[in-house]
Amino acid sequence: MISKKSTIKKLIALGVLAALFAILTVLTTNVAVCEFFVTTFSRAWIALFGRIFSVLPFSAYELFLIAAIVMAVIFVVYLFVFLAKRKWNRLVSMLLITGITVFAFLNVYTLSASFGYNREALPAEIYTEYSSDDLTFEEAVALAERVIDGVNKAYTSTQHDADGNVVYPYNDKQLSELLTAEYAKLDNPYFSKYTPPAKRIINKTIMSELHIVGVTFAPFGEVNVNGNENNLYLPHTLAHEMAHAKGVMREYQADIVASYVLISSDDDYLRYGALAQCLGSVLSIVSSYPDSNEAYAALRSKINLGIYKEISNYHEFYAKFSHLDELGEWFNDLYLKLQKQEDGTGSYVKPPITEGTGEVDGSGNEIIYVVSFSGMQNLLINLYKQGKL
């Protein structure tokens, strides 16, 4: 028999943890509070546990996830057993213990990760928003030329296999160390000084089926990457997850920080994938100006066709994993919405804001005014104005 005293203690513990979670949830709506927690408690937690779990040669997050799934199955089995045998005391005890465990985890996760979703904007040196007034057509073309020249140079400076895919020039440890060194150049208190090393997820097939390329697990201070990521986007995936660990939780902001760090690097392999990802964005900047069709076509023709081939290879590879992609999208969307990201998985991209002028250019296309370029476009313009492109 489970004593009444034991049940009362569990009820009190559950009540306290649930109340704490409610308070923390309310606090995550205040930007100043979020900034305080991110730069103090969250930062210290990730640095401490990141160093502890970095000693392990495997992903503690992956082990935790497997254990959580096994425990969930065991919970369901015992739930039906206790119901069938009418063991009400044991059922209540199990439910209370489960509730205590869940709320304890939610509190740890909120303190280590959730506050990061509503902190202050990125530093102006990293990200500034621009409009059509801030960039002339000639500057837009010059910017596009620099990105294209940069990605072409990075492509020819890296080795590619018979299928046209870049050859991974470093081992995982070396790449982590390279990215850590690049992040160390961000001499700004907005970012944590600690950068966790990356770890590979062993169950890469399941991760690929879910279309997940990387995961940062703040409670363990771990950065995890899909075992199938050995391509032109691997540095960006790692840099994106590292940005989360350094306090940048919003998805589009983590992309921006990752791209800033990689494009600013002198290493062609690190620059390659980041610049390749920006091609669509920079060409779109040019096309937003009137009478730009000819310039757009000329710029596009300058891009090395091998780059398009490699990008196509990447998408074809992940297209083979299509059994659980919708499930992965659903879970990711739900998670982000629980973190108060209203657009869910749409929050990975900050779209441009434009207004129609009612006028048309020489090609018959409506002339638009860009109130604010997209997140990645703003980054590129910022790098251009800083002379880093």
PDB file of N, CA and C in Angstrom, residues 245-284:
ATOM      1  N   ALA A 245      22.869  27.343 -29.175  1.00  0.00           N
ATOM      2  CA  ALA A 245      23.561  27.116 -27.903  1.00  0.00           C
ATOM      3  C   ALA A 245      24.178  28.397 -27.360  1.00  0.00           C
ATOM      4  N   LYS A 246      24.415  29.356 -28.239  1.00  0.00           N
ATOM      5  CA  LYS A 246      25.022  30.620 -27.811  1.00  0.00           C
ATOM      6  C   LYS A 246      23.961  31.675 -27.486  1.00  0.00           C
ATOM      7  N   GLY A 247      22.683  31.236 -27.467  1.00  0.00           N
ATOM      8  CA  GLY A 247      21.616  32.120 -27.009  1.00  0.00           C
ATOM      9  C   GLY A 247      20.696  32.650 -28.077  1.00  0.00           C
ATOM     10  N   VAL A 248      20.869  32.215 -29.326  1.00  0.00           N
ATOM     11  CA  VAL A 248      20.022  32.689 -30.428  1.00  0.00           C
ATOM     12  C   VAL A 248      19.035  31.571 -30.768  1.00  0.00           C
ATOM     13  N   MET A 249      17.839  31.635 -30.203  1.00  0.00           N
ATOM     14  CA  MET A 249      16.893  30.532 -30.344  1.00  0.00           C
ATOM     15  C   MET A 249      15.954  30.670 -31.537  1.00  0.00           C
ATOM     16  N   ARG A 250      15.599  31.883 -31.926  1.00  0.00           N
ATOM     17  CA  ARG A 250      14.697  32.025 -33.069  1.00  0.00           C
ATOM     18  C   ARG A 250      15.378  31.488 -34.322  1.00  0.00           C
ATOM     19  N   GLU A 251      14.626  30.702 -35.103  1.00  0.00           N
ATOM     20  CA  GLU A 251      15.217  29.970 -36.214  1.00  0.00           C
ATOM     21  C   GLU A 251      15.820  30.877 -37.284  1.00  0.00           C
ATOM     22  N   TYR A 252      15.096  31.884 -37.709  1.00  0.00           N
ATOM     23  CA  TYR A 252      15.630  32.727 -38.777  1.00  0.00           C
ATOM     24  C   TYR A 252      16.847  33.517 -38.286  1.00  0.00           C
ATOM     25  N   GLN A 253      16.862  33.852 -36.996  1.00  0.00           N
ATOM     26  CA  GLN A 253      18.016  34.563 -36.446  1.00  0.00           C
ATOM     27  C   GLN A 253      19.226  33.645 -36.354  1.00  0.00           C
ATOM     28  N   ALA A 254      19.005  32.376 -35.997  1.00  0.00           N
ATOM     29  CA  ALA A 254      20.113  31.412 -35.954  1.00  0.00           C
ATOM     30  C   ALA A 254      20.700  31.225 -37.349  1.00  0.00           C
ATOM     31  N   ASP A 255      19.844  31.221 -38.376  1.00  0.00           N
ATOM     32  CA  ASP A 255      20.314  31.140 -39.758  1.00  0.00           C
ATOM     33  C   ASP A 255      21.165  32.352 -40.119  1.00  0.00           C
ATOM     34  N   ILE A 256      20.707  33.530 -39.700  1.00  0.00           N
ATOM     35  CA  ILE A 256      21.419  34.774 -39.992  1.00  0.00           C
ATOM     36  C   ILE A 256      22.794  34.775 -39.336  1.00  0.00           C
ATOM     37  N   VAL A 257      22.836  34.415 -38.062  1.00  0.00           N
ATOM     38  CA  VAL A 257      24.114  34.394 -37.338  1.00  0.00           C
ATOM     39  C   VAL A 257      25.054  33.369 -37.949  1.00  0.00           C
ATOM     40  N   ALA A 258      24.535  32.195 -38.283  1.00  0.00           N
ATOM     41  CA  ALA A 258      25.360  31.153 -38.898  1.00  0.00           C
ATOM     42  C   ALA A 258      25.952  31.647 -40.218  1.00  0.00           C
ATOM     43  N   SER A 259      25.119  32.274 -41.028  1.00  0.00           N
ATOM     44  CA  SER A 259      25.585  32.774 -42.323  1.00  0.00           C
ATOM     45  C   SER A 259      26.610  33.885 -42.146  1.00  0.00           C
ATOM     46  N   TYR A 260      26.387  34.760 -41.179  1.00  0.00           N
ATOM     47  CA  TYR A 260      27.327  35.848 -40.910  1.00  0.00           C
ATOM     48  C   TYR A 260      28.700  35.284 -40.549  1.00  0.00           C
ATOM     49  N   VAL A 261      28.720  34.303 -39.665  1.00  0.00           N
ATOM     50  CA  VAL A 261      29.977  33.708 -39.206  1.00  0.00           C
ATOM     51  C   VAL A 261      30.702  33.005 -40.351  1.00  0.00           C
ATOM     52  N   LEU A 262      29.956  32.255 -41.165  1.00  0.00           N
ATOM     53  CA  LEU A 262      30.579  31.474 -42.235  1.00  0.00           C
ATOM     54  C   LEU A 262      31.053  32.351 -43.389  1.00  0.00           C
ATOM     55  N   ILE A 263      30.230  33.313 -43.797  1.00  0.00           N
ATOM     56  CA  ILE A 263      30.606  34.176 -44.918  1.00  0.00           C
ATOM     57  C   ILE A 263      31.796  35.060 -44.544  1.00  0.00           C
ATOM     58  N   SER A 264      31.898  35.407 -43.271  1.00  0.00           N
ATOM     59  CA  SER A 264      33.012  36.246 -42.806  1.00  0.00           C
ATOM     60  C   SER A 264      34.314  35.461 -42.676  1.00  0.00           C
ATOM     61  N   SER A 265      34.234  34.137 -42.807  1.00  0.00           N
ATOM     62  CA  SER A 265      35.417  33.289 -42.649  1.00  0.00           C
ATOM     63  C   SER A 265      36.332  33.364 -43.871  1.00  0.00           C
ATOM     64  N   ASP A 266      37.598  33.009 -43.674  1.00  0.00           N
ATOM     65  CA  ASP A 266      38.562  32.922 -44.777  1.00  0.00           C
ATOM     66  C   ASP A 266      38.641  31.507 -45.355  1.00  0.00           C
ATOM     67  N   ASP A 267      37.938  30.569 -44.727  1.00  0.00           N
ATOM     68  CA  ASP A 267      37.981  29.170 -45.156  1.00  0.00           C
ATOM     69  C   ASP A 267      36.955  28.948 -46.273  1.00  0.00           C
ATOM     70  N   ASP A 268      37.421  28.517 -47.454  1.00  0.00           N
ATOM     71  CA  ASP A 268      36.533  28.354 -48.606  1.00  0.00           C
ATOM     72  C   ASP A 268      35.451  27.300 -48.368  1.00  0.00           C
ATOM     73  N   TYR A 269      35.784  26.233 -47.662  1.00  0.00           N
ATOM     74  CA  TYR A 269      34.776  25.203 -47.400  1.00  0.00           C
ATOM     75  C   TYR A 269      33.654  25.754 -46.519  1.00  0.00           C
ATOM     76  N   LEU A 270      34.009  26.535 -45.500  1.00  0.00           N
ATOM     77  CA  LEU A 270      33.001  27.118 -44.629  1.00  0.00           C
ATOM     78  C   LEU A 270      32.139  28.127 -45.391  1.00  0.00           C
ATOM     79  N   ARG A 271      32.761  28.908 -46.267  1.00  0.00           N
ATOM     80  CA  ARG A 271      32.040  29.936 -47.024  1.00  0.00           C
ATOM     81  C   ARG A 271      31.141  29.340 -48.096  1.00  0.00           C
ATOM     82  N   TYR A 272      31.553  28.216 -48.668  1.00  0.00           N
ATOM     83  CA  TYR A 272      30.891  27.661 -49.847  1.00  0.00           C
ATOM     84  C   TYR A 272      29.388  27.438 -49.651  1.00  0.00           C
ATOM     85  N   GLY A 273      29.036  26.596 -48.683  1.00  0.00           N
ATOM     86  CA  GLY A 273      27.621  26.273 -48.485  1.00  0.00           C
ATOM     87  C   GLY A 273      26.799  27.486 -48.091  1.00  0.00           C
ATOM     88  N   ALA A 274      27.379  28.367 -47.265  1.00  0.00           N
ATOM     89  CA  ALA A 274      26.656  29.558 -46.811  1.00  0.00           C
ATOM     90  C   ALA A 274      26.351  30.479 -47.987  1.00  0.00           C
ATOM     91  N   LEU A 275      27.329  30.677 -48.864  1.00  0.00           N
ATOM     92  CA  LEU A 275      27.110  31.527 -50.037  1.00  0.00           C
ATOM     93  C   LEU A 275      26.148  30.866 -51.022  1.00  0.00           C
ATOM     94  N   ALA A 276      26.252  29.542 -51.169  1.00  0.00           N
ATOM     95  CA  ALA A 276      25.340  28.834 -52.072  1.00  0.00           C
ATOM     96  C   ALA A 276      23.889  28.995 -51.609  1.00  0.00           C
ATOM     97  N   GLN A 277      23.683  28.978 -50.302  1.00  0.00           N
ATOM     98  CA  GLN A 277      22.334  29.156 -49.764  1.00  0.00           C
ATOM     99  C   GLN A 277      21.788  30.550 -50.034  1.00  0.00           C
ATOM    100  N   CYS A 278      22.677  31.514 -50.254  1.00  0.00           N
ATOM    101  CA  CYS A 278      22.272  32.913 -50.419  1.00  0.00           C
ATOM    102  C   CYS A 278      21.995  33.293 -51.865  1.00  0.00           C
ATOM    103  N   LEU A 279      22.260  32.404 -52.805  1.00  0.00           N
ATOM    104  CA  LEU A 279      22.129  32.763 -54.217  1.00  0.00           C
ATOM    105  C   LEU A 279      20.718  33.229 -54.567  1.00  0.00           C
ATOM    106  N   GLY A 280      19.725  32.473 -54.128  1.00  0.00           N
ATOM    107  CA  GLY A 280      18.343  32.858 -54.412  1.00  0.00           C
ATOM    108  C   GLY A 280      17.993  34.213 -53.818  1.00  0.00           C
ATOM    109  N   SER A 281      18.473  34.451 -52.592  1.00  0.00           N
ATOM    110  CA  SER A 281      18.169  35.706 -51.896  1.00  0.00           C
ATOM    111  C   SER A 281      18.795  36.903 -52.592  1.00  0.00           C
ATOM    112  N   VAL A 282      20.051  36.767 -53.008  1.00  0.00           N
ATOM    113  CA  VAL A 282      20.735  37.917 -53.599  1.00  0.00           C
ATOM    114  C   VAL A 282      20.205  38.216 -55.003  1.00  0.00           C
ATOM    115  N   LEU A 283      19.847  37.172 -55.759  1.00  0.00           N
ATOM    116  CA  LEU A 283      19.247  37.397 -57.076  1.00  0.00           C
ATOM    117  C   LEU A 283      17.867  38.035 -56.933  1.00  0.00           C
ATOM    118  N   SER A 284      17.163  37.661 -55.867  1.00  0.00           N
ATOM    119  CA  SER A 284      15.845  38.244 -55.614  1.00  0.00           C
ATOM    120  C   SER A 284      15.944  39.727 -55.279  1.00  0.00           C
TER     121      SER A 284
END
